[in-house]
Amino acid sequence: FANGEKHKLMWVDLERKADLGRFKLTAGRFHGDPVRDKCAGLGWVTHRGPCQPQPCWDSVTLVIQYTVKYEQKIDYGGGYVKIFPSNLDQKNLSGDSQHYIMFGPDICGSETKKVHVILNYKNKPHPIRKPIRCKVDGYTHLYSLIIRPDQTYEVKIDNEMVASGNLEDDLDFLPPRKINDPTMKKPTDWDDRIQVDDPNDIKPGDWDEPEYIMDTSAEKPEDWEDAVNGEWHYPVVKNPLYRGEWKPRQIDNTNYRGVWPHPQIDNPNYSPDFSIYSYENISIIGLGLWQVRAGTIFDNFLITDDEVYAEDFGDETWGETKGPEKEINIKQTEEEQGRGRVTEEKYFQQRFKKKLGRKKSGKDRAVRNTIEKEEL
């Protein structure tokens, strides 16, 4: 996005709806460098990469990397990217458009602040089972997804690993390798109860009390007519002596044998697939986002097969401006607070002078002085 107006030649705006948001170049309200940090704000776009229509990621590592900044302190909205095949209709991008990978931060209220890692396998999306928390401090952060030929993956935030594992183990691509043996059943004498009822605990004789009782202190209303309202009865109220259902106290089970280990066998429906990591015809990266408030800023997009280069590229871009960005933000915050204090002082000074001006000039000076002190 650092190519100024040239980004319009590289990125394609969505034309599916006229009222959708649009990207614009901006360095944001605060930044590390006014030129290097001039990147794209919220919108709907796709970018066809400079590679050929057949950039086959087979037997090589795939690295997807970019930076996101939620400087508007967003409550609801995504900051993720999607990777598409070359046959994507870019001008009619939608949530139903076929994509290979979805990756990046997403915020939904106070509870959901996660990093999506969703990979398409046999035309079905498979999200990672590991929770990965995204950054929500308002600064620019670097997000990296690495998928390797050995079927391992790694997620990095700010060039630091936050999650890793095996694709087959952490995403539900394939049936499990092992299943419980259907011919085996838990022995009848296997006791897996951790605690049992205490046989020496006896219910007190005065325990059984009804939950509701009649309020015999109530009186029949004087205007009650049995012919109209039916026969009058005492109202029912909660019994203060009711103690609920009695249950004996629990004690440790001396016969406890733990959880029965169900014997397992090889799953006949399991078949290994050593090409889960591989995606053919990757050609387009896109951002199709829904957000409550505009202002999310994206930059430094990179798709490569070189992990070292990706890390160095992150250090040379995000790494060079992250420090100055925080310094400028702190400075701007202090300046805004200072201007706020000055405005507040002027406001109260004007109010004070206005009140003094309404005092009648004929009043005794001593009385006026007393009033001025009280006002002050």
Coordinates of C-alpha atoms in Angstrom, one line a residue:
F1 CA 0.0 0.0 0.0
A2 CA 3.0 2.3 0.2
N3 CA 2.9 2.9 -3.6
G4 CA 0.5 5.9 -3.3
E5 CA -2.1 6.1 -6.0
K6 CA -0.6 3.0 -7.7
H7 CA -2.5 0.9 -5.2
K8 CA -5.6 1.6 -7.3
L9 CA -4.1 -0.3 -10.2
M10 CA -3.2 -3.3 -7.9
W11 CA -6.3 -3.6 -5.9
V12 CA -9.9 -4.2 -7.1
D13 CA -12.8 -2.6 -5.3
L14 CA -15.9 -4.7 -4.9
E15 CA -18.9 -3.6 -7.0
R16 CA -21.5 -5.9 -5.6
K17 CA -23.2 -3.0 -3.6
A18 CA -23.0 0.7 -3.9
D19 CA -23.2 1.4 -0.2
L20 CA -20.1 -0.6 0.9
G21 CA -17.1 1.0 2.4
R22 CA -14.1 2.0 0.4
F23 CA -10.4 1.9 1.1
K24 CA -8.3 5.1 1.2
L25 CA -4.7 5.8 1.8
T26 CA -3.9 7.1 5.3
A27 CA -1.2 7.0 7.9
G28 CA -3.8 7.0 10.6
R29 CA -4.3 9.3 13.5
F30 CA -0.9 8.3 14.9
H31 CA 1.9 6.6 13.1
G32 CA 5.6 5.7 13.2
D33 CA 6.4 7.3 9.8
P34 CA 4.0 9.6 7.8
V35 CA 5.2 8.0 4.5
R36 CA 6.1 4.4 5.3
D37 CA 2.9 4.0 7.4
K38 CA 0.7 5.4 4.7
C39 CA -1.5 2.4 4.0
A40 CA -5.2 1.4 3.5
G41 CA -8.1 2.0 5.7
L42 CA -11.3 -0.1 5.9
G43 CA -12.9 -1.2 2.6
W44 CA -13.6 -4.2 0.4
V45 CA -10.9 -5.1 -2.0
T46 CA -8.9 -7.9 -3.6
H47 CA -5.5 -7.9 -5.1
R48 CA -4.2 -10.3 -7.8
G49 CA -0.7 -11.1 -7.0
P50 CA 2.3 -10.5 -9.4
C51 CA 2.8 -14.2 -9.6
Q52 CA 1.6 -16.4 -12.4
P53 CA -1.9 -18.0 -12.2
Q54 CA -0.2 -21.3 -11.2
P55 CA 1.9 -20.3 -8.1
C56 CA 1.7 -23.9 -6.8
W57 CA 2.5 -24.2 -3.2
D58 CA 3.5 -27.8 -3.4
S59 CA 6.6 -29.1 -1.5
V60 CA 7.3 -25.5 -0.3
T61 CA 6.4 -23.5 2.7
L62 CA 3.6 -20.9 2.5
V63 CA 3.9 -17.7 4.5
I64 CA 1.0 -15.2 4.7
Q65 CA 1.9 -12.0 6.5
Y66 CA 0.5 -8.5 7.0
T67 CA -0.1 -5.7 9.6
V68 CA -3.3 -4.6 11.1
K69 CA -4.1 -1.6 13.4
Y70 CA -7.4 -1.1 15.2
E71 CA -6.6 2.5 16.2
Q72 CA -10.3 3.2 16.6
K73 CA -10.5 0.8 19.6
I74 CA -13.1 -1.3 17.7
D75 CA -15.7 -3.4 19.5
Y76 CA -17.0 -5.5 16.6
G77 CA -15.1 -6.2 13.4
G78 CA -12.7 -8.4 11.5
G79 CA -9.2 -7.7 10.4
Y80 CA -8.5 -10.9 8.5
V81 CA -7.5 -11.7 4.9
K82 CA -8.6 -14.4 2.6
I83 CA -6.6 -16.3 0.0
F84 CA -8.4 -17.1 -3.3
P85 CA -7.8 -19.1 -6.5
S86 CA -7.2 -17.3 -9.8
N87 CA -10.7 -17.9 -11.0
L88 CA -12.3 -15.5 -8.4
D89 CA -14.7 -12.9 -9.7
Q90 CA -13.0 -10.1 -7.9
K91 CA -15.7 -7.4 -8.5
N92 CA -18.4 -9.7 -7.1
L93 CA -16.6 -10.9 -4.0
S94 CA -19.0 -12.2 -1.3
G95 CA -19.0 -14.4 1.8
D96 CA -19.9 -17.3 -0.5
S97 CA -16.8 -16.9 -2.7
Q98 CA -14.6 -19.9 -2.7
H99 CA -11.4 -19.3 -0.8
Y100 CA -8.5 -21.4 0.5
I101 CA -7.4 -19.7 3.7
M102 CA -8.9 -17.2 6.1
F103 CA -6.4 -15.7 8.5
G104 CA -6.2 -12.8 10.9
P105 CA -7.7 -11.1 14.0
D106 CA -11.4 -10.8 14.7
I107 CA -13.2 -8.9 17.5
C108 CA -16.7 -9.5 18.6
G109 CA -17.6 -7.8 21.9
S110 CA -15.7 -8.2 25.1
E111 CA -15.4 -12.0 24.9
T112 CA -14.3 -12.8 21.3
K113 CA -10.8 -11.5 20.5
K114 CA -9.3 -14.2 18.4
V115 CA -7.0 -14.9 15.5
H116 CA -8.8 -16.9 12.8
V117 CA -6.9 -19.8 11.1
I118 CA -9.5 -21.5 8.8
L119 CA -8.3 -23.7 6.0
N120 CA -10.4 -25.1 3.2
Y121 CA -10.2 -28.9 2.6
K122 CA -12.4 -30.6 0.1
N123 CA -14.6 -27.5 -0.2
K124 CA -15.2 -27.3 3.5
P125 CA -13.8 -24.7 6.0
H126 CA -11.9 -26.2 9.0
P127 CA -11.1 -23.8 11.8
I128 CA -8.2 -24.4 14.2
R129 CA -9.2 -25.8 17.5
K130 CA -6.6 -23.9 19.5
P131 CA -7.7 -20.5 20.9
I132 CA -5.3 -17.7 19.7
R133 CA -5.9 -14.2 21.2
C134 CA -5.3 -11.2 19.0
K135 CA -3.9 -7.8 20.0
V136 CA -6.4 -5.0 21.0
D137 CA -4.2 -2.2 22.2
G138 CA -4.8 0.2 19.3
Y139 CA -1.3 -0.2 17.8
T140 CA -0.1 -1.8 14.6
H141 CA 0.7 -5.5 14.9
L142 CA 2.3 -8.0 12.5
Y143 CA 0.4 -11.3 11.9
S144 CA 2.1 -14.2 10.2
L145 CA 0.8 -17.7 9.2
I146 CA 3.2 -20.4 8.2
I147 CA 2.2 -23.7 6.6
R148 CA 5.0 -26.2 5.9
P149 CA 5.2 -29.2 3.7
D150 CA 5.6 -31.5 6.7
Q151 CA 2.0 -30.5 7.6
T152 CA 3.0 -28.4 10.5
Y153 CA 1.9 -24.8 11.0
E154 CA 2.9 -21.8 13.0
V155 CA 1.1 -18.5 13.9
K156 CA 3.2 -15.5 14.9
I157 CA 2.2 -12.1 16.2
D158 CA 4.9 -9.4 16.1
N159 CA 7.4 -12.1 14.9
E160 CA 6.8 -14.1 18.0
M161 CA 5.3 -17.6 17.9
V162 CA 1.9 -17.8 19.6
A163 CA 0.6 -21.1 18.3
S164 CA 2.0 -24.1 16.4
G165 CA 1.2 -27.7 15.8
N166 CA 0.3 -30.3 13.2
L167 CA -2.5 -29.5 10.7
E168 CA -4.1 -33.0 11.0
D169 CA -4.0 -32.9 14.8
D170 CA -5.3 -29.4 15.3
L171 CA -7.9 -29.1 12.5
D172 CA -10.7 -31.6 11.7
F173 CA -9.6 -32.4 8.2
L174 CA -9.6 -36.2 8.5
P175 CA -11.4 -38.8 10.7
P176 CA -9.5 -39.8 13.9
R177 CA -6.7 -42.3 13.4
K178 CA -8.0 -44.4 16.4
I179 CA -11.6 -45.1 17.6
N180 CA -13.0 -47.0 20.5
D181 CA -13.3 -50.7 20.0
P182 CA -17.1 -51.3 19.5
T183 CA -16.7 -54.9 20.7
M184 CA -15.4 -53.9 24.1
K185 CA -17.7 -52.8 26.9
K186 CA -16.9 -51.5 30.4
P187 CA -16.9 -54.4 33.0
T188 CA -20.0 -54.4 35.2
D189 CA -17.9 -54.3 38.3
W190 CA -15.9 -51.3 37.2
D191 CA -16.7 -48.5 39.7
D192 CA -15.9 -45.0 38.2
R193 CA -17.8 -43.0 40.9
I194 CA -15.4 -40.6 42.7
Q195 CA -17.7 -40.1 45.6
V196 CA -20.7 -42.0 47.0
D197 CA -23.4 -41.5 49.6
D198 CA -22.4 -41.8 53.2
P199 CA -24.3 -44.8 54.5
N200 CA -24.0 -43.5 58.1
D201 CA -25.7 -40.2 57.2
I202 CA -29.3 -40.4 58.3
K203 CA -32.1 -37.9 57.4
P204 CA -33.2 -35.9 60.5
G205 CA -36.7 -36.7 61.7
D206 CA -37.9 -33.1 61.3
W207 CA -36.5 -32.7 57.8
D208 CA -39.7 -33.3 55.8
E209 CA -41.6 -30.1 55.6
P210 CA -43.9 -29.0 52.7
E211 CA -42.6 -26.3 50.4
Y212 CA -45.8 -24.3 50.6
I213 CA -48.3 -23.9 53.4
M214 CA -51.6 -22.1 53.9
D215 CA -51.5 -18.6 55.4
T216 CA -54.1 -19.1 58.2
S217 CA -53.6 -15.5 59.3
A218 CA -55.3 -14.2 56.1
E219 CA -58.9 -13.2 56.2
K220 CA -61.6 -13.5 53.7
P221 CA -62.2 -10.2 51.9
E222 CA -65.4 -8.5 52.9
D223 CA -66.5 -8.0 49.2
W224 CA -65.8 -11.7 48.4
E225 CA -68.9 -13.4 46.8
D226 CA -68.8 -17.1 46.6
A227 CA -71.4 -17.1 43.9
V228 CA -69.2 -15.0 41.7
N229 CA -65.6 -15.7 42.8
G230 CA -66.1 -19.3 44.0
E231 CA -65.4 -20.7 47.5
W232 CA -62.7 -18.7 49.3
H233 CA -59.6 -20.6 50.5
Y234 CA -56.6 -19.5 52.5
P235 CA -53.8 -18.3 50.2
V236 CA -50.6 -20.5 49.9
V237 CA -47.3 -19.1 51.0
K238 CA -43.7 -20.3 51.0
N239 CA -42.9 -22.4 54.1
P240 CA -40.0 -20.9 56.0
L241 CA -39.2 -24.4 57.5
Y242 CA -38.8 -26.0 54.1
R243 CA -35.3 -27.2 53.6
G244 CA -35.5 -28.8 50.2
E245 CA -34.9 -32.4 49.2
W246 CA -32.6 -34.3 51.7
K247 CA -29.5 -35.8 50.3
P248 CA -26.9 -37.7 52.2
R249 CA -23.4 -36.2 52.4
Q250 CA -20.8 -37.5 50.0
I251 CA -17.7 -39.3 50.9
D252 CA -14.7 -40.7 48.9
N253 CA -15.5 -43.9 47.1
T254 CA -13.0 -46.6 48.4
N255 CA -13.8 -48.7 45.3
Y256 CA -13.1 -46.0 42.8
R257 CA -11.0 -47.4 39.9
G258 CA -10.7 -44.3 37.8
V259 CA -12.0 -43.7 34.2
W260 CA -12.3 -46.9 32.3
P261 CA -9.8 -46.9 29.5
H262 CA -11.8 -48.0 26.5
P263 CA -9.5 -50.0 24.2
Q264 CA -9.0 -48.5 20.8
I265 CA -8.5 -49.8 17.3
D266 CA -7.4 -48.4 14.0
N267 CA -10.2 -46.4 12.4
P268 CA -11.2 -48.2 9.2
N269 CA -12.5 -44.9 7.8
Y270 CA -9.2 -43.1 8.3
S271 CA -6.9 -42.5 5.3
P272 CA -3.8 -40.3 5.5
D273 CA -3.5 -37.3 3.3
F274 CA 0.0 -35.8 3.0
S275 CA -1.1 -32.9 0.8
I276 CA -3.3 -31.1 3.2
Y277 CA -0.8 -28.2 3.3
S278 CA -0.8 -27.9 -0.5
Y279 CA -2.9 -25.3 -2.4
E280 CA -2.7 -24.9 -6.1
N281 CA -3.5 -21.8 -8.1
I282 CA -3.2 -19.3 -5.3
S283 CA -3.4 -15.9 -7.0
I284 CA -5.5 -13.4 -5.0
I285 CA -5.6 -12.0 -1.6
G286 CA -8.7 -10.2 -0.4
L287 CA -10.3 -8.3 2.4
G288 CA -14.0 -8.6 2.7
L289 CA -14.8 -7.2 6.1
W290 CA -17.8 -6.2 8.3
Q291 CA -17.1 -3.6 11.0
V292 CA -19.1 -1.4 13.2
R293 CA -16.7 1.5 13.0
A294 CA -14.3 2.3 10.1
G295 CA -10.7 3.0 10.7
T296 CA -8.9 -0.4 10.6
I297 CA -5.6 0.0 8.8
F298 CA -3.8 -2.7 6.8
D299 CA -0.3 -2.7 5.3
N300 CA 2.8 -4.7 4.5
F301 CA 1.1 -7.6 2.8
L302 CA 3.5 -10.5 1.9
I303 CA 3.0 -14.0 0.5
T304 CA 6.3 -15.9 0.2
D305 CA 7.9 -19.3 0.7
D306 CA 10.8 -18.0 2.7
E307 CA 10.2 -17.8 6.5
V308 CA 13.5 -16.0 7.1
Y309 CA 12.7 -13.4 4.5
A310 CA 9.2 -12.9 6.0
E311 CA 10.6 -12.3 9.5
D312 CA 13.2 -9.9 8.1
F313 CA 10.6 -8.1 6.1
G314 CA 8.5 -7.7 9.2
D315 CA 11.4 -6.3 11.2
E316 CA 12.2 -3.8 8.4
T317 CA 8.7 -2.5 8.1
W318 CA 6.6 -2.9 11.2
G319 CA 9.7 -3.3 13.4
E320 CA 11.1 0.1 12.3
T321 CA 7.9 2.1 13.0
K322 CA 6.4 0.4 16.0
G323 CA 8.5 2.4 18.5
P324 CA 7.9 5.8 17.0
E325 CA 4.2 5.0 16.6
K326 CA 3.8 4.5 20.3
E327 CA 5.9 7.6 21.1
I328 CA 3.7 9.7 18.8
N329 CA 0.5 8.2 20.3
I330 CA 1.7 9.0 23.8
K331 CA 2.6 12.6 22.8
Q332 CA -0.7 13.1 21.1
T333 CA -2.6 11.8 24.1
E334 CA -0.7 14.1 26.5
E335 CA -1.4 17.1 24.1
E336 CA -5.1 16.3 23.9
Q337 CA -5.3 16.0 27.7
G338 CA -3.5 19.3 28.0
R339 CA -5.9 21.0 25.6
G340 CA -8.8 19.5 27.5
R341 CA -7.6 21.0 30.8
V342 CA -7.1 24.4 29.2
T343 CA -10.6 24.3 27.7
E344 CA -12.1 23.2 31.0
E345 CA -10.3 26.0 32.9
K346 CA -11.5 28.6 30.4
Y347 CA -15.0 27.3 30.7
F348 CA -15.1 27.6 34.5
Q349 CA -13.4 31.0 34.5
Q350 CA -16.1 32.3 32.1
R351 CA -18.8 30.9 34.3
F352 CA -17.3 32.5 37.4
K353 CA -16.9 35.9 35.8
K354 CA -20.5 35.7 34.5
K355 CA -21.8 35.0 38.0
L356 CA -19.8 37.9 39.5
G357 CA -21.1 40.2 36.7
R358 CA -24.7 39.6 37.8
K359 CA -24.1 40.9 41.3
K360 CA -25.5 44.3 41.9
S361 CA -22.9 47.0 42.2
G362 CA -24.7 48.6 45.1
K363 CA -24.0 45.8 47.5
D364 CA -21.8 46.3 50.5
R365 CA -18.2 45.4 49.6
A366 CA -17.8 43.1 52.6
V367 CA -20.9 41.2 51.5
R368 CA -19.6 41.0 47.9
N369 CA -16.2 39.7 49.2
T370 CA -18.0 37.0 51.1
I371 CA -20.0 36.0 48.0
E372 CA -16.9 36.0 45.8
K373 CA -15.1 33.7 48.3
E374 CA -18.1 31.3 48.4
E375 CA -18.3 31.3 44.6
L376 CA -14.6 30.7 44.3

